[in-house]
PDB file of C-alpha atoms in Angstrom:
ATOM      1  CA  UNK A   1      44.891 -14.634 -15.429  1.00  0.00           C
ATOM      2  CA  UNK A   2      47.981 -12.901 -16.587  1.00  0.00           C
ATOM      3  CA  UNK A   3      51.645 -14.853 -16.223  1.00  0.00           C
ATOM      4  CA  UNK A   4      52.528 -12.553 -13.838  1.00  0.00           C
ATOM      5  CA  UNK A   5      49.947 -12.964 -11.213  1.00  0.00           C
ATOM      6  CA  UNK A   6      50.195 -16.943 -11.553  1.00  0.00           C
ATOM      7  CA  UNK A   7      53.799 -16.463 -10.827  1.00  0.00           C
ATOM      8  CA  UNK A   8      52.342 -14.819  -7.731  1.00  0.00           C
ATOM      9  CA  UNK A   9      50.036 -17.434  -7.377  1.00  0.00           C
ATOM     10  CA  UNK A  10      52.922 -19.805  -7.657  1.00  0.00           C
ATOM     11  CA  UNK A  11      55.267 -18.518  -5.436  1.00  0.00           C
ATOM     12  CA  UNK A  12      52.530 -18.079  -2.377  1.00  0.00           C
ATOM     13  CA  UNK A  13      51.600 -21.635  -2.600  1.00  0.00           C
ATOM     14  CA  UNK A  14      55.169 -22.698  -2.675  1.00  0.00           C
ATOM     15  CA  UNK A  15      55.284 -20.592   0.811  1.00  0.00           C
ATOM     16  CA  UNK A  16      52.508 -21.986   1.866  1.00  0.00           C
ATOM     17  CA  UNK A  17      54.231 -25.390   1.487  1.00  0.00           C
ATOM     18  CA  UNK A  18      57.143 -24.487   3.489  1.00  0.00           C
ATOM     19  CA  UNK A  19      54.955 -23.073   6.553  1.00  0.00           C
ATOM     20  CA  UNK A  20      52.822 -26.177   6.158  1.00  0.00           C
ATOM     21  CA  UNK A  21      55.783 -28.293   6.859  1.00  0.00           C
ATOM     22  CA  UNK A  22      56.814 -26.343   9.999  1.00  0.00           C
ATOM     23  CA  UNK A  23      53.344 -26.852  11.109  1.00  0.00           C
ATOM     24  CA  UNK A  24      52.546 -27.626  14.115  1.00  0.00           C
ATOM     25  CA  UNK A  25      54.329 -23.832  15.009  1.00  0.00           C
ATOM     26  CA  UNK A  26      55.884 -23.696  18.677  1.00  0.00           C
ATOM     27  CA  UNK A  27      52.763 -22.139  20.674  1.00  0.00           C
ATOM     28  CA  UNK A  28      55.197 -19.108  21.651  1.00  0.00           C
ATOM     29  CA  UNK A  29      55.539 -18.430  18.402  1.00  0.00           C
ATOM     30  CA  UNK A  30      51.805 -19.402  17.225  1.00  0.00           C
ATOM     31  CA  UNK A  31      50.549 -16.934  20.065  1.00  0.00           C
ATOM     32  CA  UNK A  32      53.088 -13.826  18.833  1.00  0.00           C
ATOM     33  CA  UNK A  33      52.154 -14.083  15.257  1.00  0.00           C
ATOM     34  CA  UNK A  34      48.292 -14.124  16.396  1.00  0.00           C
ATOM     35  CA  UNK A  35      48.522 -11.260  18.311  1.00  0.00           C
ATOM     36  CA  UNK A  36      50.486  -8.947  15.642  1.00  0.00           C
ATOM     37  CA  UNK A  37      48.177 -10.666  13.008  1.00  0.00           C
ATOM     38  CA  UNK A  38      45.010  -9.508  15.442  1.00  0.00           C
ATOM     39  CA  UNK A  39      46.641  -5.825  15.740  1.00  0.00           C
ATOM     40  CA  UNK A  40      47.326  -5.360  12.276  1.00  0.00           C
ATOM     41  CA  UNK A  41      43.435  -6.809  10.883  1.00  0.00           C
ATOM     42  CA  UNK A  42      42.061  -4.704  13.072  1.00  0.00           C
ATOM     43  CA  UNK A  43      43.705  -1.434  12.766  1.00  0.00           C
ATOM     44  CA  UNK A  44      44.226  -1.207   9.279  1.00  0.00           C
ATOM     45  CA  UNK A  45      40.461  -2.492   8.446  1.00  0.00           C
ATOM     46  CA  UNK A  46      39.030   0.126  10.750  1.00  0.00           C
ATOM     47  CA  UNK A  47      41.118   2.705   9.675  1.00  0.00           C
ATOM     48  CA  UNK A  48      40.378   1.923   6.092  1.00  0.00           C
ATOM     49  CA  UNK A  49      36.474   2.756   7.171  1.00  0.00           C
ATOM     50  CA  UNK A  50      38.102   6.281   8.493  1.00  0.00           C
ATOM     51  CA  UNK A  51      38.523   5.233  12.634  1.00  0.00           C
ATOM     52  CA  UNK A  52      41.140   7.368  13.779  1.00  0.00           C
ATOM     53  CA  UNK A  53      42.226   5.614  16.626  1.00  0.00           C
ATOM     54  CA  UNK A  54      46.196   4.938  15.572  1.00  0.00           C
ATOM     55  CA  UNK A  55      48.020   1.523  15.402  1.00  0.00           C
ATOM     56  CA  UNK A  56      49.202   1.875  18.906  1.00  0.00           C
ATOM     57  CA  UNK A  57      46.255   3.680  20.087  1.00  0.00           C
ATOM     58  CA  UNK A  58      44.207   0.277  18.371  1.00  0.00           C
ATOM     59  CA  UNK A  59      46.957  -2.019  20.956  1.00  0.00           C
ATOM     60  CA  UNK A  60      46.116  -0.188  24.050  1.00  0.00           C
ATOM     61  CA  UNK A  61      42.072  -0.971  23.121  1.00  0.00           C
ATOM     62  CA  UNK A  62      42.465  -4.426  22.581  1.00  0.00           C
ATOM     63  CA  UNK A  63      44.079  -4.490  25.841  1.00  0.00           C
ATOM     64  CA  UNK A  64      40.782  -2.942  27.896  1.00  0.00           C
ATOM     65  CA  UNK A  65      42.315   0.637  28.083  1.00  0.00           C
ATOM     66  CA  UNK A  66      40.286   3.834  26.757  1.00  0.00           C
ATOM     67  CA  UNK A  67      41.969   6.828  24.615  1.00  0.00           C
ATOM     68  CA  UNK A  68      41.154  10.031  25.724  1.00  0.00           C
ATOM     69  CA  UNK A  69      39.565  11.966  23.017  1.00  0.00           C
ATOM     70  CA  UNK A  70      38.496   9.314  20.498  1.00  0.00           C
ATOM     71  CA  UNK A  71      34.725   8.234  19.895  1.00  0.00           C
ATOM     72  CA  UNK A  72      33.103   5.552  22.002  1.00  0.00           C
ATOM     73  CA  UNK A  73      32.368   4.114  18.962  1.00  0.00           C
ATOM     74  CA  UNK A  74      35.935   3.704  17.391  1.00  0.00           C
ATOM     75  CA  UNK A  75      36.591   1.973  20.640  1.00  0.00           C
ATOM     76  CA  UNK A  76      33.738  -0.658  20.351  1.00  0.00           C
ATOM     77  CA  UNK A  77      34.576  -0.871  16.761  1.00  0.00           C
ATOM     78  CA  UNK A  78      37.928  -2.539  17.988  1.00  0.00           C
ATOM     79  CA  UNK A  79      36.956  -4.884  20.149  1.00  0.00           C
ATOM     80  CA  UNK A  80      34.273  -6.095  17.624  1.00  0.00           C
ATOM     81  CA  UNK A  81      36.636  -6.284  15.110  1.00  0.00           C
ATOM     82  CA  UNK A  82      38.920  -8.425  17.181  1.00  0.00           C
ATOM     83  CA  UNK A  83      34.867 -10.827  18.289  1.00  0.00           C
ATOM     84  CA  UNK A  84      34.855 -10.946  14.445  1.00  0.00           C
ATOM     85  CA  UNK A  85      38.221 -12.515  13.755  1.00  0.00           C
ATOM     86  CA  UNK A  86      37.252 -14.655  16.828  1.00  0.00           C
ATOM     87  CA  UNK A  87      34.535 -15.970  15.377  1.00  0.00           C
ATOM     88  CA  UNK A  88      35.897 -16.916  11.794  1.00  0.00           C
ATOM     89  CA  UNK A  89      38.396 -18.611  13.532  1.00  0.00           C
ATOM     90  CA  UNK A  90      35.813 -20.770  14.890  1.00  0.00           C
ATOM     91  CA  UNK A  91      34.403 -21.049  11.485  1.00  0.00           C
ATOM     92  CA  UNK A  92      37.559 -22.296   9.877  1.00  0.00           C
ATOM     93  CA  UNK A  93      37.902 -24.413  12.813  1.00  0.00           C
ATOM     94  CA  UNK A  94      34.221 -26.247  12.159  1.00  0.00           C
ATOM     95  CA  UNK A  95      35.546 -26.886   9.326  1.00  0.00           C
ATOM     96  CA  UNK A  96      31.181 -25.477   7.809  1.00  0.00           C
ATOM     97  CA  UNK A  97      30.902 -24.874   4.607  1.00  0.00           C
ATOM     98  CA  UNK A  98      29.648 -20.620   3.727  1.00  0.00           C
ATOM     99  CA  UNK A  99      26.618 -19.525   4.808  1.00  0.00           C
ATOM    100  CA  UNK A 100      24.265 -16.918   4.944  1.00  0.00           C
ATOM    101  CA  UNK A 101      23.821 -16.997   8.802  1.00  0.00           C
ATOM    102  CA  UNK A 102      27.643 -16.971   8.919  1.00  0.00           C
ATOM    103  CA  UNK A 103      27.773 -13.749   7.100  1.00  0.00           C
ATOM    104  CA  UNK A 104      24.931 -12.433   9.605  1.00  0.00           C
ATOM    105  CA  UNK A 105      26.672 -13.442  12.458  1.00  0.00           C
ATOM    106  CA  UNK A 106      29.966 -11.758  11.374  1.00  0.00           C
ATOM    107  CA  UNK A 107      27.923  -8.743  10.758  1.00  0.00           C
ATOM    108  CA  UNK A 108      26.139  -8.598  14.261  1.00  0.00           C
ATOM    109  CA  UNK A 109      29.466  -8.763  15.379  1.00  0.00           C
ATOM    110  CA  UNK A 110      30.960  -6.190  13.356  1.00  0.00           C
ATOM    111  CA  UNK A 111      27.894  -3.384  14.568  1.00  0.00           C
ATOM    112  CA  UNK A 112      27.413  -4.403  17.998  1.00  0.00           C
ATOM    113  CA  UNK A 113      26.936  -1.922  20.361  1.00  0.00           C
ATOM    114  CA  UNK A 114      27.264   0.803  17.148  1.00  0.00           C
ATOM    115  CA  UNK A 115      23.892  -0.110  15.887  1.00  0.00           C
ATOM    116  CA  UNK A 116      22.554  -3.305  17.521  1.00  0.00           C
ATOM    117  CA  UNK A 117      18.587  -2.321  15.416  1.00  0.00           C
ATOM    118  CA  UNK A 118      20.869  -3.211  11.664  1.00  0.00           C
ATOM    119  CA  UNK A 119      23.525  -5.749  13.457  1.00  0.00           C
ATOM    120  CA  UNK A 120      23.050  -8.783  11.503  1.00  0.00           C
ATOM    121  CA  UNK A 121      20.191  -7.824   9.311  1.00  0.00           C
ATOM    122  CA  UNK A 122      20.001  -7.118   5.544  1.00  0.00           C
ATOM    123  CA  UNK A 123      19.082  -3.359   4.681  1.00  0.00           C
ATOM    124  CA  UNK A 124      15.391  -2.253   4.574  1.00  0.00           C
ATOM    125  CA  UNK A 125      16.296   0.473   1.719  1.00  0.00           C
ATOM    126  CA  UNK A 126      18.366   1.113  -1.352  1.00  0.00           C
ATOM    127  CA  UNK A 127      21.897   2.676  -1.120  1.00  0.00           C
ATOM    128  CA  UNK A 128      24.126   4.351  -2.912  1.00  0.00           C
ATOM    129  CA  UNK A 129      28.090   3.837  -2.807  1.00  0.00           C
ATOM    130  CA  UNK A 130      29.729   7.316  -2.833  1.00  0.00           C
ATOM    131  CA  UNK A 131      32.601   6.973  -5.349  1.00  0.00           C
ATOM    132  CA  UNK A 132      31.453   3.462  -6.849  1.00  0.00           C
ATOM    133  CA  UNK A 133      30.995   2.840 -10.704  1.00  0.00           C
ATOM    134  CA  UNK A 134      27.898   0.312  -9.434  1.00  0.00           C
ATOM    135  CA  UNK A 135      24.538   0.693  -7.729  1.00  0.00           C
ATOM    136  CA  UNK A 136      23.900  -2.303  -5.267  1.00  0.00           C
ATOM    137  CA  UNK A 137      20.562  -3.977  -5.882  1.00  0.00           C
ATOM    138  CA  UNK A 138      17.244  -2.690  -4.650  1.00  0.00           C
ATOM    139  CA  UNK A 139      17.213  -4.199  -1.568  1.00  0.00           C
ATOM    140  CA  UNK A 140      14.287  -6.245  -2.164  1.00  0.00           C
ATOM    141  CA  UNK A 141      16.623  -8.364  -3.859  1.00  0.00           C
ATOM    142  CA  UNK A 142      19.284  -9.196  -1.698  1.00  0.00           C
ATOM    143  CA  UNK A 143      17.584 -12.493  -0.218  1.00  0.00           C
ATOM    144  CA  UNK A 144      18.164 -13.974  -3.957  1.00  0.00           C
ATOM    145  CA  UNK A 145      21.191 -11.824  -4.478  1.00  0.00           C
ATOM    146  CA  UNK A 146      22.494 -13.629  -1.087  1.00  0.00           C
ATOM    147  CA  UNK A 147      21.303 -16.889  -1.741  1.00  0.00           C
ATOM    148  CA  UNK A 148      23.206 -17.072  -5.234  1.00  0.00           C
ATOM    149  CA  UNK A 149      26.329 -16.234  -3.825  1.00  0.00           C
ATOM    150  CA  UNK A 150      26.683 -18.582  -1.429  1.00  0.00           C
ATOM    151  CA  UNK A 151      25.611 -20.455  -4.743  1.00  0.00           C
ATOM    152  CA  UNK A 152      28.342 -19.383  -6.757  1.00  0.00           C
ATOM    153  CA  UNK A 153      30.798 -19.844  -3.956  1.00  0.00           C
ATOM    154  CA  UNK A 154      29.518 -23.580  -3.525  1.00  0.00           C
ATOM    155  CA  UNK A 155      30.670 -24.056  -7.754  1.00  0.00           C
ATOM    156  CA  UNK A 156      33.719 -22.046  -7.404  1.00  0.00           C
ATOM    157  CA  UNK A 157      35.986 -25.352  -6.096  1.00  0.00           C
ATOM    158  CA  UNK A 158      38.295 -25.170  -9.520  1.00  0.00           C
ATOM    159  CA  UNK A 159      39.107 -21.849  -8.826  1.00  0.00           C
ATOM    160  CA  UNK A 160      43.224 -21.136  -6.924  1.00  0.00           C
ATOM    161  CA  UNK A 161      41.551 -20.171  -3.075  1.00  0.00           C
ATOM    162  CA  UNK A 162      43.260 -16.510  -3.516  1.00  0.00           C
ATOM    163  CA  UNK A 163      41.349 -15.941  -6.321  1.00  0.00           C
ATOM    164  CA  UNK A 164      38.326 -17.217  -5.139  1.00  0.00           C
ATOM    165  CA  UNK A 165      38.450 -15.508  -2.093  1.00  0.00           C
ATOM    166  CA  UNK A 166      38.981 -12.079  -3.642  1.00  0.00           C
ATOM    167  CA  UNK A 167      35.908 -13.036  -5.902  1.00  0.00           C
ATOM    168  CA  UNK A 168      34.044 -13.650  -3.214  1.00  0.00           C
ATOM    169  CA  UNK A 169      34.907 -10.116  -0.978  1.00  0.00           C
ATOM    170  CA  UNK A 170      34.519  -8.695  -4.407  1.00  0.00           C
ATOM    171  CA  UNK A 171      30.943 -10.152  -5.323  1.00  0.00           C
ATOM    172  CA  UNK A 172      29.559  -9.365  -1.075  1.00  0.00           C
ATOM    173  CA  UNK A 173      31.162  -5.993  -1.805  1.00  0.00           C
ATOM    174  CA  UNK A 174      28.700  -5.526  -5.286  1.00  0.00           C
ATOM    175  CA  UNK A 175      25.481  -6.334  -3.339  1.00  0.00           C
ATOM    176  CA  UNK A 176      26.615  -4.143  -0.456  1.00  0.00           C
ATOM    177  CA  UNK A 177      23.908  -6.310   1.797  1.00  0.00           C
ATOM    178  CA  UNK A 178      23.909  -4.220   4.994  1.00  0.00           C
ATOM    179  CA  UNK A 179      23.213  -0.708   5.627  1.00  0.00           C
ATOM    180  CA  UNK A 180      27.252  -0.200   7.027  1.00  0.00           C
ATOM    181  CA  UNK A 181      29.628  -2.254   7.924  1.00  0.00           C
ATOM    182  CA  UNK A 182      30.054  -3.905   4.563  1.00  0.00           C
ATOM    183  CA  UNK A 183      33.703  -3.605   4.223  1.00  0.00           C
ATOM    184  CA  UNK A 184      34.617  -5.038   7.227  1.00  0.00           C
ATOM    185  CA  UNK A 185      32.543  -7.648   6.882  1.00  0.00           C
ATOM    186  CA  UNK A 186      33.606  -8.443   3.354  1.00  0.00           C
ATOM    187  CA  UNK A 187      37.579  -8.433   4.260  1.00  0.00           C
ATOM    188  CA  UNK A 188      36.632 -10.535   7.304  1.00  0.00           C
ATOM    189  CA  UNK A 189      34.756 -13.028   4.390  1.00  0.00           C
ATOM    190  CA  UNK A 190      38.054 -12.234   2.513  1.00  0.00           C
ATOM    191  CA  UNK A 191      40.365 -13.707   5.237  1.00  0.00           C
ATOM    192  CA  UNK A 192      37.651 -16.486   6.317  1.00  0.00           C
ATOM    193  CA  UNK A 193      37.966 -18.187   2.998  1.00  0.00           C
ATOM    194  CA  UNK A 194      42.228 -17.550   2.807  1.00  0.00           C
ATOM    195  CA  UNK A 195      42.165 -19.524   6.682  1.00  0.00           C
ATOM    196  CA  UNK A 196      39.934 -22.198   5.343  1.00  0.00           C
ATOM    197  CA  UNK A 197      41.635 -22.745   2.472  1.00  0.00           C
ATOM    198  CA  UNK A 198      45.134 -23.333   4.990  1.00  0.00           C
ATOM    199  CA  UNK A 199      46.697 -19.673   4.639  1.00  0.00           C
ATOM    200  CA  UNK A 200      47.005 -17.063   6.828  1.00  0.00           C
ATOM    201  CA  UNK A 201      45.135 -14.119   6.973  1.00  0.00           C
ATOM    202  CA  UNK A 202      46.250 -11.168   4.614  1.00  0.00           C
ATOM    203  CA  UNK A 203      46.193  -7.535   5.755  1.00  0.00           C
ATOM    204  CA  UNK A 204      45.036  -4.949   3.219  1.00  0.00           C
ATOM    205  CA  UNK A 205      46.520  -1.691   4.688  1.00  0.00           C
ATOM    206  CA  UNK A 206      45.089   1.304   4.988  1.00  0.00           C
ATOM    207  CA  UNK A 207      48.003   2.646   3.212  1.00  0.00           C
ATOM    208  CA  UNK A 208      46.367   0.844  -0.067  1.00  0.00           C
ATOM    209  CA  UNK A 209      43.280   2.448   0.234  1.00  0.00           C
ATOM    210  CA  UNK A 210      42.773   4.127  -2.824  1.00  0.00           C
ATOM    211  CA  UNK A 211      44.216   1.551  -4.817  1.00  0.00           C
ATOM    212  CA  UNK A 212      42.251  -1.115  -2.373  1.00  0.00           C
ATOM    213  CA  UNK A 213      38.627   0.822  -3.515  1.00  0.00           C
ATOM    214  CA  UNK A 214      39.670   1.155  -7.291  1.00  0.00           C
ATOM    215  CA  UNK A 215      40.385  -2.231  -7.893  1.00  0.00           C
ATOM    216  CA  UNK A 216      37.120  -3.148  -5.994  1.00  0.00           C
ATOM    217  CA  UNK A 217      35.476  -0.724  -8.375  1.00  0.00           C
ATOM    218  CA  UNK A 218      36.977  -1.885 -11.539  1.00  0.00           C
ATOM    219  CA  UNK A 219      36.022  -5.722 -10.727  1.00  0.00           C
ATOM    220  CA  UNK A 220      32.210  -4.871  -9.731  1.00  0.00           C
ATOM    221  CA  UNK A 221      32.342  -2.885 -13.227  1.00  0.00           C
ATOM    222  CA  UNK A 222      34.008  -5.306 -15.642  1.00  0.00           C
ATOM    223  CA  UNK A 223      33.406  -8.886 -13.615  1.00  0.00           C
ATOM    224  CA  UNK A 224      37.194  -9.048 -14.077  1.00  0.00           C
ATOM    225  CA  UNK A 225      39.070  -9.803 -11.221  1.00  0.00           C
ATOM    226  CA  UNK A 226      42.501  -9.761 -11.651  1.00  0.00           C
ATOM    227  CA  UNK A 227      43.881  -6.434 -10.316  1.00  0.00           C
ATOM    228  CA  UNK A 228      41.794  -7.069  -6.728  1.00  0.00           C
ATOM    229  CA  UNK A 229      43.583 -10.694  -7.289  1.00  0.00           C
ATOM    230  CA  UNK A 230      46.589  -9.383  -7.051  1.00  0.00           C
ATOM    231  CA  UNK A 231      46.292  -6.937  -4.509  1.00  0.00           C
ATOM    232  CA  UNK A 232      45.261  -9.956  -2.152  1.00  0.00           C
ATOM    233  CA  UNK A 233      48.107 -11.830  -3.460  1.00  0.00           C
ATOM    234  CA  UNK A 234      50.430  -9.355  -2.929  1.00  0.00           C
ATOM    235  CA  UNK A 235      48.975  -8.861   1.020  1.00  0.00           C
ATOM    236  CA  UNK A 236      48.792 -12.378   1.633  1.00  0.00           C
ATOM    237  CA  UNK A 237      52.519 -12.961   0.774  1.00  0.00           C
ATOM    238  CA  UNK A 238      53.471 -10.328   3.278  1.00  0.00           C
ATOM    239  CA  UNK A 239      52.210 -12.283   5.940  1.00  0.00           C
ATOM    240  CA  UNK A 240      53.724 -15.111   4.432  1.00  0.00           C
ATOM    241  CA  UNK A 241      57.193 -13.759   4.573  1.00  0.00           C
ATOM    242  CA  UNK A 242      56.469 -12.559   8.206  1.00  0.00           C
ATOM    243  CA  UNK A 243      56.216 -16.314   9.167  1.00  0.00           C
ATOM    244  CA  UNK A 244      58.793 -17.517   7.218  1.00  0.00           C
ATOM    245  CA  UNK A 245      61.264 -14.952   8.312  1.00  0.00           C
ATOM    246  CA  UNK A 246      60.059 -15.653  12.035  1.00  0.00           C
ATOM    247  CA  UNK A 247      60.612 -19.191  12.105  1.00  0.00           C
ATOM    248  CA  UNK A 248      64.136 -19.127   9.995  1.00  0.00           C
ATOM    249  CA  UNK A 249      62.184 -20.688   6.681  1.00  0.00           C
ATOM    250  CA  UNK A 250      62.161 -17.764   4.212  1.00  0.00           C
ATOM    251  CA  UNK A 251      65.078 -19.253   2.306  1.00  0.00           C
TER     252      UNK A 251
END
């Protein structure tokens, strides 16, 4: 890890510190950031997996009302996306430690209603990432492939929690498990292990795409994960700073 990205490191944590002494937040204020936080996961994941529905067109979903002219299915993938976050919170709240049934259950979540026959369950046939440096493993490997992740993840306690949870997203991302919905799923696994580990969540924008998928593509490649460190890093402290600046602490 290169000086500048433990400065990174350094500074988040010493954020981190300050919103963990404002903890408990005032509910009002709890609630607001939750919803932008919501909005902003949502839109920019699905967006990053080419929905078209806009920010604002995403808000109006997540408050029960259609938008003429989109796809059924970039409404459903909304609402999903927002049962998804639901549910990690309720992971992080159980305080459980990773699982494979986790990661299903995020899945089903993540396809539901899109394609309720793969929702949940590993792929029955090899694919092929357009654009990707990697092939993901024949997918009669994936129940080992699986299992030793949440085996690696398990050893991984020495590692900073940024860096472990962009490992991890990076790692799901490699073995590409499901026949679609992977990225969601991993960025959900991304912000599961951020929230467990005390932080908030950190929104990769679909703005970052390109750089987003490179950096993903250079740590499959190499095992080296410092640039997709980074870019985590540098997401996560933008939500930092929102809460900071929110609650008069950024100083």
């Amino acid at each position: 890890m290169d000086s500048s990205l433990h400065a990174l490191l350094h500074t988040i944590d010493a954020d981190k510190a300050k919103l963990d002494v404002a903890r408990p937040l005032p509910l009002n204020t709890l609630g607001s950031l939750r919803d932008a936080l919501m909005l902003e996961l949502t839109y920019h994941s699905n967006a990053i997996e080419g929905n078209t529905l806009s920010l604002h067109e995403t808000k109006v979903v997540l408050e029960g009302i259609a938008v003429g002219g989109k796809l059924l299915r970039e409404h459903i993938a909304v609402t999903n996306h927002r049962d998804a976050i639901l549910y990690v919170e309720d992971i992080v709240g159980s305080d459980e430690g990773l699982s494979e049934s986790q990661i299903r259950h995020i899945h089903a979540r993540v396809l539901k209603g899109i394609d309720d026959k793969e929702a949940g369950q590993y792929r029955r046939e090899n694919a092929v990432i357009s654009g990707a440096s990697t092939t993901p493993p024949d997918f009669s490997l994936l129940p080992a492939e699986m299992d030793a992740l949440i085996g690696w993840h398990a050893s991984a306690t020495d590692t900073h929690p940024v860096a472990r949870a962009a490992e991890l997203h990076t790692r799901f991302a490699k073995i590409h498990p499901f026949s679609d919905g992977n990225g969601r799923t991993g960025r959900l696994l991304l912000n599961l292990e951020l929230m467990k580990s005390g932080y908030p969540p950190a929104v990769i924008r679909q703005e970052e795409r390109l750089a987003y998928y490179e950096a993903l593509d250079r740590a499959c490649v190499t095992g080296e994960y410092s640039i997709i460190t980074r870019l985590v890093a540098e997401a996560l402290e933008r939500t930092l700073a929102a809460y900071l600046d929110l609650l008069g602490r950024r100083d």
